[in-house]
Amino acid sequence: MFIRLSIPFVLGAVVLAGAFDPLQHAGPASPYFDAPSQIPSSTPPNCKVDQAAYILRHGARYPEPGSFGGWQNLHAKLQNATYTARGPLAFIRSWSPPVDDAPHQPLYLTSTGAGEAFALGVDLRKRYGFTKGGDNFTVWAASQQRCVDTSTYFLRGYLSQGNYLATPELNRGRSILLADSVSYTHANSLTPSAACPAYASGSTGSAKANAYRATYQARVAQRLNTFLDGLTLDAGDIGPMQDLCGFQAGINGDTRFCDIFEESEWLDYEYAHDLNYFYGSGPGNPVSAATGYPWVKAVSDIFAAGPNAPTKGGLVPPPLIMGFTHDNNLPPVVAALGLWNATLSPTTPDPSRSFRASHVVAFRSYVALERMSCTAEGTSTNDVFVRVRINRAPVAIPGCASGPGASCPLKAFLAHVEERGVASGDFVQKCALQDVKNATSVASFLTTIPDPADVQLVSL
Ligand SMILES: *[C@@H]1O[C@H](CO)[C@@H](O)[C@H](O)[C@H]1NC(C)=O
Ligand SMILES: *[C@@H]1O[C@H](CO)[C@@H](O)[C@H](O)[C@H]1NC(C)=O
Ligand SMILES: *[C@@H]1O[C@H](CO)[C@@H](O)[C@H](O)[C@H]1NC(C)=O
Ligand SMILES: *[C@@H]1O[C@H](CO)[C@@H](O)[C@H](O)[C@H]1NC(C)=O
């Protein structure tokens, strides 16, 4: 009896240990990973991507000063008692926060973040092969250093073919830097939600996330206290300890905090993040879509005109349009596109939900639109389609997925975007900026010749 039960148990445990990775359930603390998808992410046969636009979060970073303070408090508590720790907690007595240059690290990219950005440059260069030698490739970045640095490492990855030592001007990339999280740019930036006062008041994300955390953190602390004599963890210690799984994995590869928690505890941690982003910056904030829409509309206009078409503003964007920004600027784009809008229960996660923070705001996450030109089998007719990919995984637009790889025919996509403009609402109106003289609902930066002071050159 004992043997018959224990063998399947052991095998089951081995299988589960291989299948469940906390780093893929750590929400905004997860280093980048490709989201799962039923639809192959490769470009469909007989199709060629001729334009693509990405809006993405910067790569993995050190903690913000506030959460670093939380790590320091945890460390002080673990150092400040006489206790024994067993099992998965045996290491905590000798643990110290993985920040070894405190004046220079918090908020900035880690080397993992730089590597994520470089790897995406290599990946997209291989995927699209746009821009001869990568020369003079223009990208856009919100101007906080971690976004700018992500754009720089991305460009180095993208440009890193060949040798231009004698003619460096031929292998140049440039980042156009946009004022970051200021109010006066209105819709015309990569951080439009920060310029929308009504967006903050529309958010119920952190309240819902905190209420959900209150349902499990004390129970987790109690379970962990069974491994401790002389030290008592409380509910408030659980958040920093779970954050340390993803953050420390990114900083120095140490995953011991990942091993402390059980699968169900990771799923609760992940769901609190889902509530935070869905109701904070995603479809659950009634103002969010209006802040994501200007970017969607700008890209849709560029796709309608096709590659290398002249623009009113005089700047012809490259066929690959990259915008480097922050986590909270991705869910508004999801909302504006009309994706993943199924209400999340405040108490009961639906395991089949589409909206998962780990799949859209992990470090270096992206929402991408691809314009594909496809030849129908056995003909020379060219049809044009648009496909959404989020963290590589293709995502079907509801009601518009008849094309190759669940893509949407261009004409239908343009109509969808117009409908979504109505559903999302106008930026100036939704944000209650009617009385602000120069407030704009249009993101024109992708087609506007920049002030030279805002251009940063990157060469090899
Ligand atoms: C350290 O222990 C002392 C004495 O028990 C206590 O007063 C103090 O609050 C503790 N500090 C921390 C950071 O836990
Ligand atoms: C890069 O392109 C921009 C606009 O397309 C142009 O103004 C600039 O002179 C170019 N720079 C180089 C080094 O070719
Ligand atoms: C609006 O006006 C302010 C103050 O003059 C200026 O700083 C800002 O750049 C303007 N915004 C836009 C979008 O033109
Ligand atoms: C999401 O669905 C709800 C209910 O149908 C709707 O009221 C809301 O406007 C939708 N949100 C977005 C961003 O489309």
Short mmCIF file of C-alpha atoms and ligand atoms in Angstrom, two decimals:
data_model
loop_
_atom_site.label_atom_id
_atom_site.label_comp_id
_atom_site.label_asym_id
_atom_site.label_seq_id
_atom_site.Cartn_x
_atom_site.Cartn_y
_atom_site.Cartn_z
CA MET A 1 0.00 0.00 0.00
CA PHE A 2 2.71 2.45 1.03
CA ILE A 3 4.81 1.64 -2.03
CA ARG A 4 1.89 1.72 -4.46
CA LEU A 5 0.95 5.21 -3.26
CA SER A 6 4.41 6.69 -2.94
CA ILE A 7 5.72 5.86 -6.42
CA PRO A 8 3.07 7.80 -8.35
CA PHE A 9 3.42 10.61 -5.80
CA VAL A 10 7.15 10.89 -6.43
CA LEU A 11 6.72 10.73 -10.20
CA GLY A 12 3.96 13.31 -10.00
CA ALA A 13 6.15 15.64 -7.97
CA VAL A 14 8.97 15.35 -10.50
CA VAL A 15 6.65 16.15 -13.40
CA LEU A 16 5.16 19.12 -11.56
CA ALA A 17 8.56 20.49 -10.58
CA GLY A 18 9.47 20.53 -14.28
CA ALA A 19 6.18 22.06 -15.39
CA PHE A 20 5.60 24.91 -12.94
CA ASP A 21 8.05 27.81 -13.05
CA PRO A 22 7.40 30.61 -10.52
CA LEU A 23 9.37 32.95 -12.78
CA GLN A 24 6.53 32.67 -15.30
CA HIS A 25 3.97 33.65 -12.65
CA ALA A 26 5.71 36.63 -11.06
CA GLY A 27 3.86 39.36 -12.97
CA PRO A 28 5.94 42.54 -13.33
CA ALA A 29 8.88 40.93 -11.49
CA SER A 30 9.23 38.14 -14.09
CA PRO A 31 12.23 38.34 -16.38
CA TYR A 32 11.03 38.14 -20.01
CA PHE A 33 9.64 34.87 -21.33
CA ASP A 34 7.53 34.11 -24.40
CA ALA A 35 3.83 33.88 -23.52
CA PRO A 36 2.15 30.58 -24.40
CA SER A 37 -0.07 30.49 -27.48
CA GLN A 38 -2.20 28.06 -29.47
CA ILE A 39 -1.29 29.96 -32.68
CA PRO A 40 2.24 29.49 -34.08
CA SER A 41 4.22 32.72 -33.65
CA SER A 42 6.24 32.25 -36.83
CA THR A 43 5.19 34.37 -39.81
CA PRO A 44 2.57 32.33 -41.74
CA PRO A 45 3.73 30.69 -44.99
CA ASN A 46 3.41 32.89 -48.11
CA CYS A 47 3.37 36.00 -45.90
CA LYS A 48 6.02 38.63 -45.37
CA VAL A 49 5.88 41.25 -42.64
CA ASP A 50 6.44 44.64 -44.29
CA GLN A 51 5.79 46.88 -41.27
CA ALA A 52 5.69 46.25 -37.54
CA ALA A 53 5.20 48.41 -34.47
CA TYR A 54 6.19 47.49 -30.92
CA ILE A 55 5.44 49.22 -27.65
CA LEU A 56 7.45 47.66 -24.87
CA ARG A 57 8.45 47.81 -21.27
CA HIS A 58 12.10 48.36 -20.41
CA GLY A 59 14.21 45.31 -19.54
CA ALA A 60 14.73 43.82 -16.08
CA ARG A 61 15.78 46.43 -13.51
CA TYR A 62 16.85 46.77 -9.94
CA PRO A 63 14.06 47.52 -7.45
CA GLU A 64 12.56 50.95 -7.13
CA PRO A 65 13.83 52.76 -4.03
CA GLY A 66 10.55 52.00 -2.19
CA SER A 67 10.72 48.25 -2.71
CA PHE A 68 14.47 48.29 -2.02
CA GLY A 69 13.54 49.79 1.37
CA GLY A 70 11.22 46.81 1.88
CA TRP A 71 14.10 44.41 1.14
CA GLN A 72 16.32 46.28 3.61
CA ASN A 73 13.65 46.08 6.31
CA LEU A 74 13.26 42.34 5.68
CA HIS A 75 17.03 41.93 5.92
CA ALA A 76 17.14 43.88 9.19
CA LYS A 77 14.40 41.67 10.62
CA LEU A 78 16.19 38.47 9.57
CA GLN A 79 19.47 39.71 11.08
CA ASN A 80 17.95 41.08 14.26
CA ALA A 81 16.76 37.92 15.99
CA THR A 82 18.19 34.72 17.41
CA TYR A 83 16.42 31.89 15.62
CA THR A 84 16.77 28.67 13.72
CA ALA A 85 15.46 28.30 10.17
CA ARG A 86 14.88 24.97 8.45
CA GLY A 87 13.96 23.54 5.08
CA PRO A 88 13.40 26.08 2.32
CA LEU A 89 14.09 28.94 4.78
CA ALA A 90 17.46 27.60 5.95
CA PHE A 91 19.28 30.19 3.82
CA ILE A 92 17.59 33.34 5.13
CA ARG A 93 20.00 33.93 7.98
CA SER A 94 22.92 34.43 5.58
CA TRP A 95 20.89 36.16 2.84
CA SER A 96 21.52 39.81 2.06
CA PRO A 97 19.74 42.05 -0.50
CA PRO A 98 21.28 41.65 -3.97
CA VAL A 99 22.15 45.32 -4.39
CA ASP A 100 25.89 45.84 -4.05
CA ASP A 101 26.10 49.42 -5.34
CA ALA A 102 23.11 51.08 -3.72
CA PRO A 103 23.74 54.64 -4.95
CA HIS A 104 23.74 53.50 -8.59
CA GLN A 105 21.53 50.45 -8.99
CA PRO A 106 17.95 50.94 -7.75
CA LEU A 107 15.62 51.92 -10.66
CA TYR A 108 18.21 51.18 -13.37
CA LEU A 109 18.60 48.20 -15.69
CA THR A 110 20.33 45.05 -14.52
CA SER A 111 22.67 43.25 -16.89
CA THR A 112 19.80 40.79 -17.43
CA GLY A 113 17.70 43.74 -18.59
CA ALA A 114 20.45 44.90 -20.94
CA GLY A 115 20.73 41.32 -22.25
CA GLU A 116 16.96 41.11 -22.79
CA ALA A 117 17.06 44.29 -24.86
CA PHE A 118 20.07 43.17 -26.91
CA ALA A 119 18.47 39.75 -27.50
CA LEU A 120 15.29 41.38 -28.82
CA GLY A 121 17.38 43.43 -31.24
CA VAL A 122 18.98 40.24 -32.55
CA ASP A 123 15.62 38.47 -32.66
CA LEU A 124 13.81 41.20 -34.61
CA ARG A 125 16.70 41.71 -37.00
CA LYS A 126 16.42 37.99 -37.83
CA ARG A 127 12.62 38.00 -37.91
CA TYR A 128 12.22 40.97 -40.25
CA GLY A 129 15.56 41.77 -41.87
CA PHE A 130 14.44 45.40 -42.23
CA THR A 131 16.83 48.33 -42.84
CA LYS A 132 19.98 47.77 -44.83
CA GLY A 133 22.77 47.08 -42.40
CA GLY A 134 20.47 48.59 -39.82
CA ASP A 135 21.68 52.00 -40.94
CA ASN A 136 20.22 55.09 -39.33
CA PHE A 137 17.50 53.10 -37.60
CA THR A 138 15.24 55.41 -35.57
CA VAL A 139 13.49 54.24 -32.39
CA TRP A 140 11.55 56.14 -29.71
CA ALA A 141 12.02 55.99 -25.95
CA ALA A 142 10.42 57.55 -22.91
CA SER A 143 13.27 59.53 -21.41
CA GLN A 144 13.78 57.81 -18.06
CA GLN A 145 17.19 56.21 -18.11
CA ARG A 146 16.02 52.59 -17.96
CA CYS A 147 13.89 53.07 -21.09
CA VAL A 148 16.65 54.94 -22.92
CA ASP A 149 19.15 52.25 -21.96
CA THR A 150 16.78 49.53 -23.18
CA SER A 151 16.57 51.32 -26.54
CA THR A 152 20.36 51.56 -26.71
CA TYR A 153 20.95 47.87 -25.99
CA PHE A 154 18.17 46.97 -28.42
CA LEU A 155 19.85 49.02 -31.15
CA ARG A 156 23.21 47.43 -30.43
CA GLY A 157 21.63 43.99 -30.84
CA TYR A 158 19.83 45.01 -33.99
CA LEU A 159 22.81 46.81 -35.55
CA SER A 160 25.47 44.38 -34.54
CA GLN A 161 26.08 42.85 -37.94
CA GLY A 162 29.18 43.68 -39.91
CA ASN A 163 31.94 46.14 -39.34
CA TYR A 164 31.65 49.86 -39.93
CA LEU A 165 34.81 51.05 -38.22
CA ALA A 166 35.85 53.10 -41.24
CA THR A 167 32.33 54.44 -41.93
CA PRO A 168 30.51 54.58 -38.60
CA GLU A 169 27.92 56.96 -40.07
CA LEU A 170 26.57 54.06 -42.13
CA ASN A 171 25.70 51.92 -39.13
CA ARG A 172 23.97 54.36 -36.86
CA GLY A 173 20.87 53.97 -34.79
CA ARG A 174 19.18 56.82 -33.03
CA SER A 175 16.71 57.08 -30.18
CA ILE A 176 14.25 59.95 -30.13
CA LEU A 177 13.65 60.71 -26.45
CA LEU A 178 10.16 61.74 -25.36
CA ALA A 179 9.36 63.53 -22.10
CA ASP A 180 8.49 60.77 -19.65
CA SER A 181 5.40 60.75 -17.41
CA VAL A 182 4.74 64.50 -17.61
CA SER A 183 1.32 66.12 -17.91
CA TYR A 184 1.99 68.61 -20.72
CA THR A 185 2.47 66.15 -23.59
CA HIS A 186 -1.10 64.87 -23.30
CA ALA A 187 -1.67 62.00 -25.79
CA ASN A 188 1.54 62.73 -27.70
CA SER A 189 4.03 60.55 -25.82
CA LEU A 190 4.82 56.98 -24.81
CA THR A 191 3.45 57.69 -21.32
CA PRO A 192 0.01 59.21 -22.04
CA SER A 193 -1.75 57.80 -18.97
CA ALA A 194 0.48 60.00 -16.78
CA ALA A 195 -0.99 63.04 -18.59
CA CYS A 196 -4.57 61.97 -17.89
CA PRO A 197 -5.85 62.98 -14.44
CA ALA A 198 -9.05 60.91 -14.82
CA TYR A 199 -7.01 57.76 -15.43
CA ALA A 200 -5.71 57.68 -11.85
CA SER A 201 -9.17 58.17 -10.39
CA GLY A 202 -10.56 55.45 -12.71
CA SER A 203 -8.16 52.91 -11.27
CA THR A 204 -9.38 50.44 -8.67
CA GLY A 205 -6.38 48.18 -9.30
CA SER A 206 -4.32 48.58 -6.16
CA ALA A 207 -7.38 48.44 -3.88
CA LYS A 208 -8.52 45.17 -5.51
CA ALA A 209 -4.99 43.74 -5.45
CA ASN A 210 -4.51 44.61 -1.78
CA ALA A 211 -7.87 43.12 -0.85
CA TYR A 212 -6.89 39.91 -2.63
CA ARG A 213 -3.45 39.83 -0.95
CA ALA A 214 -5.19 40.08 2.42
CA THR A 215 -6.87 36.73 1.66
CA TYR A 216 -3.62 34.71 1.45
CA GLN A 217 -0.53 36.48 2.82
CA ALA A 218 -1.22 35.78 6.52
CA ARG A 219 -1.87 32.10 5.74
CA VAL A 220 1.42 31.86 3.83
CA ALA A 221 3.30 33.50 6.71
CA GLN A 222 1.78 30.96 9.10
CA ARG A 223 2.92 28.07 6.92
CA LEU A 224 6.45 29.46 6.71
CA ASN A 225 6.60 29.98 10.47
CA THR A 226 6.54 26.19 10.87
CA PHE A 227 10.13 26.26 9.53
CA LEU A 228 11.23 28.86 12.10
CA ASP A 229 11.94 28.86 15.84
CA GLY A 230 12.51 32.24 17.43
CA LEU A 231 11.36 34.37 14.48
CA THR A 232 7.83 35.13 13.31
CA LEU A 233 7.09 36.20 9.76
CA ASP A 234 3.90 38.17 9.25
CA ALA A 235 1.65 38.95 6.29
CA GLY A 236 3.66 42.07 5.42
CA ASP A 237 6.85 40.03 4.89
CA ILE A 238 5.32 37.86 2.17
CA GLY A 239 5.12 40.52 -0.58
CA PRO A 240 8.83 41.43 -0.51
CA MET A 241 9.82 37.75 -0.25
CA GLN A 242 7.76 36.80 -3.32
CA ASP A 243 9.04 39.86 -5.23
CA LEU A 244 12.58 38.72 -4.50
CA CYS A 245 12.03 35.57 -6.59
CA GLY A 246 11.81 37.41 -9.91
CA PHE A 247 14.01 40.36 -8.98
CA GLN A 248 16.87 38.37 -7.52
CA ALA A 249 16.73 35.87 -10.40
CA GLY A 250 17.25 38.84 -12.72
CA ILE A 251 19.97 40.47 -10.65
CA ASN A 252 22.22 37.56 -9.74
CA GLY A 253 20.45 34.34 -10.73
CA ASP A 254 19.65 33.37 -7.12
CA THR A 255 16.25 31.65 -7.13
CA ARG A 256 16.09 30.52 -3.49
CA PHE A 257 13.12 32.80 -2.79
CA CYS A 258 11.31 31.09 -5.68
CA ASP A 259 11.66 27.75 -3.89
CA ILE A 260 10.09 28.92 -0.62
CA PHE A 261 6.55 29.16 -1.92
CA GLU A 262 4.09 26.55 -3.16
CA GLU A 263 2.43 26.58 -6.56
CA SER A 264 -0.91 27.81 -5.18
CA GLU A 265 0.91 30.65 -3.41
CA TRP A 266 2.51 31.74 -6.68
CA LEU A 267 -0.88 31.64 -8.40
CA ASP A 268 -2.32 33.90 -5.69
CA TYR A 269 0.64 36.29 -6.00
CA GLU A 270 0.19 36.36 -9.77
CA TYR A 271 -3.56 36.98 -9.51
CA ALA A 272 -3.06 39.97 -7.21
CA HIS A 273 -0.89 41.46 -9.99
CA ASP A 274 -3.56 40.60 -12.58
CA LEU A 275 -6.17 42.51 -10.56
CA ASN A 276 -3.77 45.41 -10.10
CA TYR A 277 -3.08 45.81 -13.83
CA PHE A 278 -6.50 44.83 -15.20
CA TYR A 279 -8.32 47.36 -13.02
CA GLY A 280 -5.42 49.81 -12.83
CA SER A 281 -4.18 50.25 -16.40
CA GLY A 282 -6.04 47.58 -18.39
CA PRO A 283 -9.59 47.08 -19.67
CA GLY A 284 -11.01 47.30 -16.12
CA ASN A 285 -10.13 51.01 -15.81
CA PRO A 286 -12.83 52.83 -17.82
CA VAL A 287 -10.37 55.57 -18.83
CA SER A 288 -7.48 53.32 -19.80
CA ALA A 289 -8.42 52.54 -23.42
CA ALA A 290 -8.60 56.25 -24.25
CA THR A 291 -4.96 56.59 -23.17
CA GLY A 292 -3.79 53.56 -25.21
CA TYR A 293 -5.78 54.46 -28.29
CA PRO A 294 -3.62 57.33 -29.66
CA TRP A 295 -0.67 54.96 -30.23
CA VAL A 296 -2.96 52.35 -31.84
CA LYS A 297 -4.47 54.99 -34.13
CA ALA A 298 -1.05 56.42 -35.09
CA VAL A 299 0.20 52.95 -36.03
CA SER A 300 -2.98 52.11 -37.90
CA ASP A 301 -2.58 55.29 -40.00
CA ILE A 302 1.02 54.33 -40.78
CA PHE A 303 -0.05 50.78 -41.72
CA ALA A 304 -2.84 52.17 -43.93
CA ALA A 305 -0.29 54.23 -45.87
CA GLY A 306 2.16 51.31 -46.13
CA PRO A 307 5.96 51.14 -45.83
CA ASN A 308 7.99 54.30 -46.53
CA ALA A 309 4.97 56.44 -47.40
CA PRO A 310 5.47 60.19 -46.96
CA THR A 311 3.87 61.71 -43.85
CA LYS A 312 2.35 65.08 -42.99
CA GLY A 313 4.86 65.64 -40.20
CA GLY A 314 7.80 65.01 -42.55
CA LEU A 315 9.39 62.09 -40.66
CA VAL A 316 9.00 58.76 -42.42
CA PRO A 317 9.07 56.11 -39.70
CA PRO A 318 11.19 53.03 -40.37
CA PRO A 319 9.32 49.83 -41.27
CA LEU A 320 10.03 48.61 -37.72
CA ILE A 321 8.63 51.10 -35.22
CA MET A 322 9.94 50.61 -31.67
CA GLY A 323 8.71 52.50 -28.58
CA PHE A 324 10.37 51.87 -25.21
CA THR A 325 8.31 52.74 -22.15
CA HIS A 326 7.00 51.45 -18.80
CA ASP A 327 4.78 48.58 -17.64
CA ASN A 328 1.65 50.69 -17.14
CA ASN A 329 1.62 51.82 -20.75
CA LEU A 330 1.04 48.35 -22.21
CA PRO A 331 -2.35 47.34 -20.71
CA PRO A 332 -3.97 50.54 -22.12
CA VAL A 333 -2.99 49.39 -25.61
CA VAL A 334 -4.54 45.97 -24.91
CA ALA A 335 -7.71 47.78 -23.79
CA ALA A 336 -7.72 50.10 -26.81
CA LEU A 337 -7.43 47.13 -29.17
CA GLY A 338 -10.44 45.51 -27.48
CA LEU A 339 -8.52 42.45 -26.25
CA TRP A 340 -8.78 40.43 -23.05
CA ASN A 341 -11.78 42.29 -21.67
CA ALA A 342 -13.45 39.72 -19.44
CA THR A 343 -14.16 40.89 -15.89
CA LEU A 344 -11.86 39.40 -13.24
CA SER A 345 -13.50 38.18 -10.06
CA PRO A 346 -12.20 40.03 -6.98
CA THR A 347 -11.97 36.74 -5.08
CA THR A 348 -11.87 33.76 -7.44
CA PRO A 349 -9.30 33.48 -10.23
CA ASP A 350 -10.57 31.90 -13.45
CA PRO A 351 -7.69 29.65 -14.55
CA SER A 352 -8.67 30.14 -18.21
CA ARG A 353 -8.56 33.96 -18.11
CA SER A 354 -6.63 35.70 -20.88
CA PHE A 355 -5.43 38.73 -18.93
CA ARG A 356 -2.29 37.74 -17.06
CA ALA A 357 0.15 40.36 -15.85
CA SER A 358 2.98 37.84 -16.31
CA HIS A 359 2.20 37.78 -20.05
CA VAL A 360 2.02 41.52 -20.69
CA VAL A 361 4.01 43.45 -18.06
CA ALA A 362 6.93 41.11 -17.28
CA PHE A 363 10.21 42.88 -17.95
CA ARG A 364 10.72 43.73 -21.66
CA SER A 365 7.14 42.69 -22.41
CA TYR A 366 5.66 44.05 -25.61
CA VAL A 367 2.50 44.53 -27.59
CA ALA A 368 3.28 44.33 -31.31
CA LEU A 369 1.29 44.92 -34.47
CA GLU A 370 2.56 43.34 -37.68
CA ARG A 371 1.42 44.27 -41.19
CA MET A 372 1.77 41.22 -43.40
CA SER A 373 1.61 40.97 -47.15
CA CYS A 374 0.47 37.48 -48.17
CA THR A 375 0.13 35.71 -51.50
CA ALA A 376 -2.83 33.37 -51.81
CA GLU A 377 -1.76 29.82 -52.70
CA GLY A 378 -1.34 29.38 -56.48
CA THR A 379 -2.04 33.04 -57.34
CA SER A 380 -0.08 36.26 -57.51
CA THR A 381 -2.73 38.25 -55.63
CA ASN A 382 -1.34 40.07 -52.64
CA ASP A 383 -3.53 40.63 -49.62
CA VAL A 384 -2.55 42.60 -46.56
CA PHE A 385 -3.30 41.55 -42.98
CA VAL A 386 -2.54 42.78 -39.48
CA ARG A 387 -1.64 40.56 -36.56
CA VAL A 388 -1.29 41.33 -32.87
CA ARG A 389 1.44 39.60 -30.90
CA ILE A 390 1.89 40.02 -27.16
CA ASN A 391 5.14 38.66 -25.75
CA ARG A 392 5.55 36.81 -29.05
CA ALA A 393 2.22 34.98 -28.76
CA PRO A 394 -0.23 35.88 -31.55
CA VAL A 395 -3.51 37.18 -30.11
CA ALA A 396 -6.66 37.07 -32.23
CA ILE A 397 -8.72 40.26 -32.45
CA PRO A 398 -12.30 39.33 -31.49
CA GLY A 399 -14.38 39.15 -34.67
CA CYS A 400 -11.40 39.72 -36.95
CA ALA A 401 -9.20 36.66 -37.25
CA SER A 402 -10.01 35.26 -40.70
CA GLY A 403 -6.51 35.83 -42.14
CA PRO A 404 -3.40 33.63 -42.04
CA GLY A 405 -2.25 32.88 -38.48
CA ALA A 406 -5.50 34.35 -37.06
CA SER A 407 -4.66 37.76 -38.54
CA CYS A 408 -7.16 40.45 -39.49
CA PRO A 409 -7.49 41.74 -43.10
CA LEU A 410 -6.06 45.30 -43.24
CA LYS A 411 -9.35 46.91 -44.27
CA ALA A 412 -11.20 45.19 -41.46
CA PHE A 413 -8.42 46.13 -39.06
CA LEU A 414 -8.73 49.80 -39.98
CA ALA A 415 -12.51 49.57 -39.43
CA HIS A 416 -11.91 47.82 -36.09
CA VAL A 417 -9.57 50.63 -35.02
CA GLU A 418 -12.20 53.25 -35.92
CA GLU A 419 -14.80 51.34 -33.86
CA ARG A 420 -12.37 51.05 -30.99
CA GLY A 421 -11.83 54.81 -31.14
CA VAL A 422 -15.52 55.30 -30.44
CA ALA A 423 -15.57 52.62 -27.73
CA SER A 424 -12.36 53.88 -26.09
CA GLY A 425 -13.41 57.52 -26.11
CA ASP A 426 -11.47 60.63 -27.00
CA PHE A 427 -8.36 61.28 -24.89
CA VAL A 428 -9.05 64.95 -24.17
CA GLN A 429 -12.69 64.31 -23.24
CA LYS A 430 -12.13 61.14 -21.21
CA CYS A 431 -9.26 62.80 -19.37
CA ALA A 432 -11.36 65.96 -18.79
CA LEU A 433 -8.79 68.22 -20.46
CA GLN A 434 -11.27 70.26 -22.54
CA ASP A 435 -10.21 73.43 -20.76
CA VAL A 436 -6.51 72.91 -21.43
CA LYS A 437 -5.76 75.06 -24.48
CA ASN A 438 -3.24 72.92 -26.32
CA ALA A 439 -4.34 69.48 -25.10
CA THR A 440 -4.18 66.93 -27.92
CA SER A 441 -5.75 63.49 -28.41
CA VAL A 442 -3.30 62.61 -31.19
CA ALA A 443 0.05 60.82 -30.93
CA SER A 444 1.96 62.52 -33.73
CA PHE A 445 5.49 61.83 -32.52
CA LEU A 446 6.03 58.85 -34.83
CA THR A 447 5.81 61.09 -37.90
CA THR A 448 7.24 64.36 -36.54
CA ILE A 449 10.81 65.47 -37.19
CA PRO A 450 12.32 65.64 -33.70
CA ASP A 451 14.11 68.51 -32.06
CA PRO A 452 17.81 67.59 -32.47
CA ALA A 453 18.23 68.07 -28.73
CA ASP A 454 15.98 65.03 -28.20
CA VAL A 455 17.97 62.70 -30.45
CA GLN A 456 20.57 60.34 -29.06
CA LEU A 457 22.83 58.57 -31.55
CA VAL A 458 23.96 55.00 -30.99
CA SER A 459 26.81 53.58 -32.96
CA LEU A 460 28.90 50.47 -32.60
C1 LIG B 1 15.35 44.49 16.45
O1 LIG B 1 15.09 43.96 17.74
C2 LIG B 1 14.75 44.93 18.72
C3 LIG B 1 14.67 44.25 20.07
O2 LIG B 1 13.84 43.15 20.01
C4 LIG B 1 13.45 45.62 18.30
O3 LIG B 1 13.11 46.63 19.22
C5 LIG B 1 13.62 46.22 16.92
O4 LIG B 1 12.38 46.77 16.46
C6 LIG B 1 14.11 45.18 15.92
N1 LIG B 1 14.39 45.79 14.62
C7 LIG B 1 13.91 45.29 13.49
C8 LIG B 1 14.33 46.00 12.22
O5 LIG B 1 13.19 44.32 13.42
C1 LIG B 2 19.01 59.73 -40.33
O1 LIG B 2 17.70 59.97 -40.79
C2 LIG B 2 17.22 61.25 -40.47
C3 LIG B 2 15.76 61.36 -40.87
O2 LIG B 2 15.35 60.30 -41.62
C4 LIG B 2 18.09 62.29 -41.13
O3 LIG B 2 17.63 63.57 -40.77
C5 LIG B 2 19.52 62.13 -40.64
O4 LIG B 2 20.37 63.01 -41.32
C6 LIG B 2 20.00 60.71 -40.92
N1 LIG B 2 21.29 60.52 -40.31
C7 LIG B 2 22.27 59.89 -40.94
C8 LIG B 2 23.54 59.76 -40.16
O5 LIG B 2 22.15 59.44 -42.05
C1 LIG B 3 1.24 72.84 -24.16
O1 LIG B 3 1.71 74.03 -23.57
C2 LIG B 3 2.70 73.86 -22.59
C3 LIG B 3 2.94 75.22 -21.92
O2 LIG B 3 3.19 76.19 -22.88
C4 LIG B 3 3.94 73.26 -23.24
O3 LIG B 3 4.96 73.08 -22.29
C5 LIG B 3 3.58 71.93 -23.85
O4 LIG B 3 4.66 71.37 -24.55
C6 LIG B 3 2.39 72.06 -24.80
N1 LIG B 3 1.93 70.73 -25.15
C7 LIG B 3 1.67 70.34 -26.39
C8 LIG B 3 1.19 68.96 -26.56
O5 LIG B 3 1.83 71.07 -27.34
C1 LIG B 4 -15.14 45.87 -21.51
O1 LIG B 4 -16.40 45.27 -21.45
C2 LIG B 4 -17.34 46.02 -20.69
C3 LIG B 4 -18.61 45.20 -20.57
O2 LIG B 4 -19.05 44.78 -21.81
C4 LIG B 4 -17.58 47.37 -21.36
O3 LIG B 4 -18.48 48.15 -20.61
C5 LIG B 4 -16.23 48.11 -21.43
O4 LIG B 4 -16.38 49.32 -22.13
C6 LIG B 4 -15.19 47.24 -22.14
N1 LIG B 4 -13.90 47.88 -22.02
C7 LIG B 4 -13.14 48.13 -23.08
C8 LIG B 4 -11.81 48.73 -22.79
O5 LIG B 4 -13.48 47.88 -24.21
#
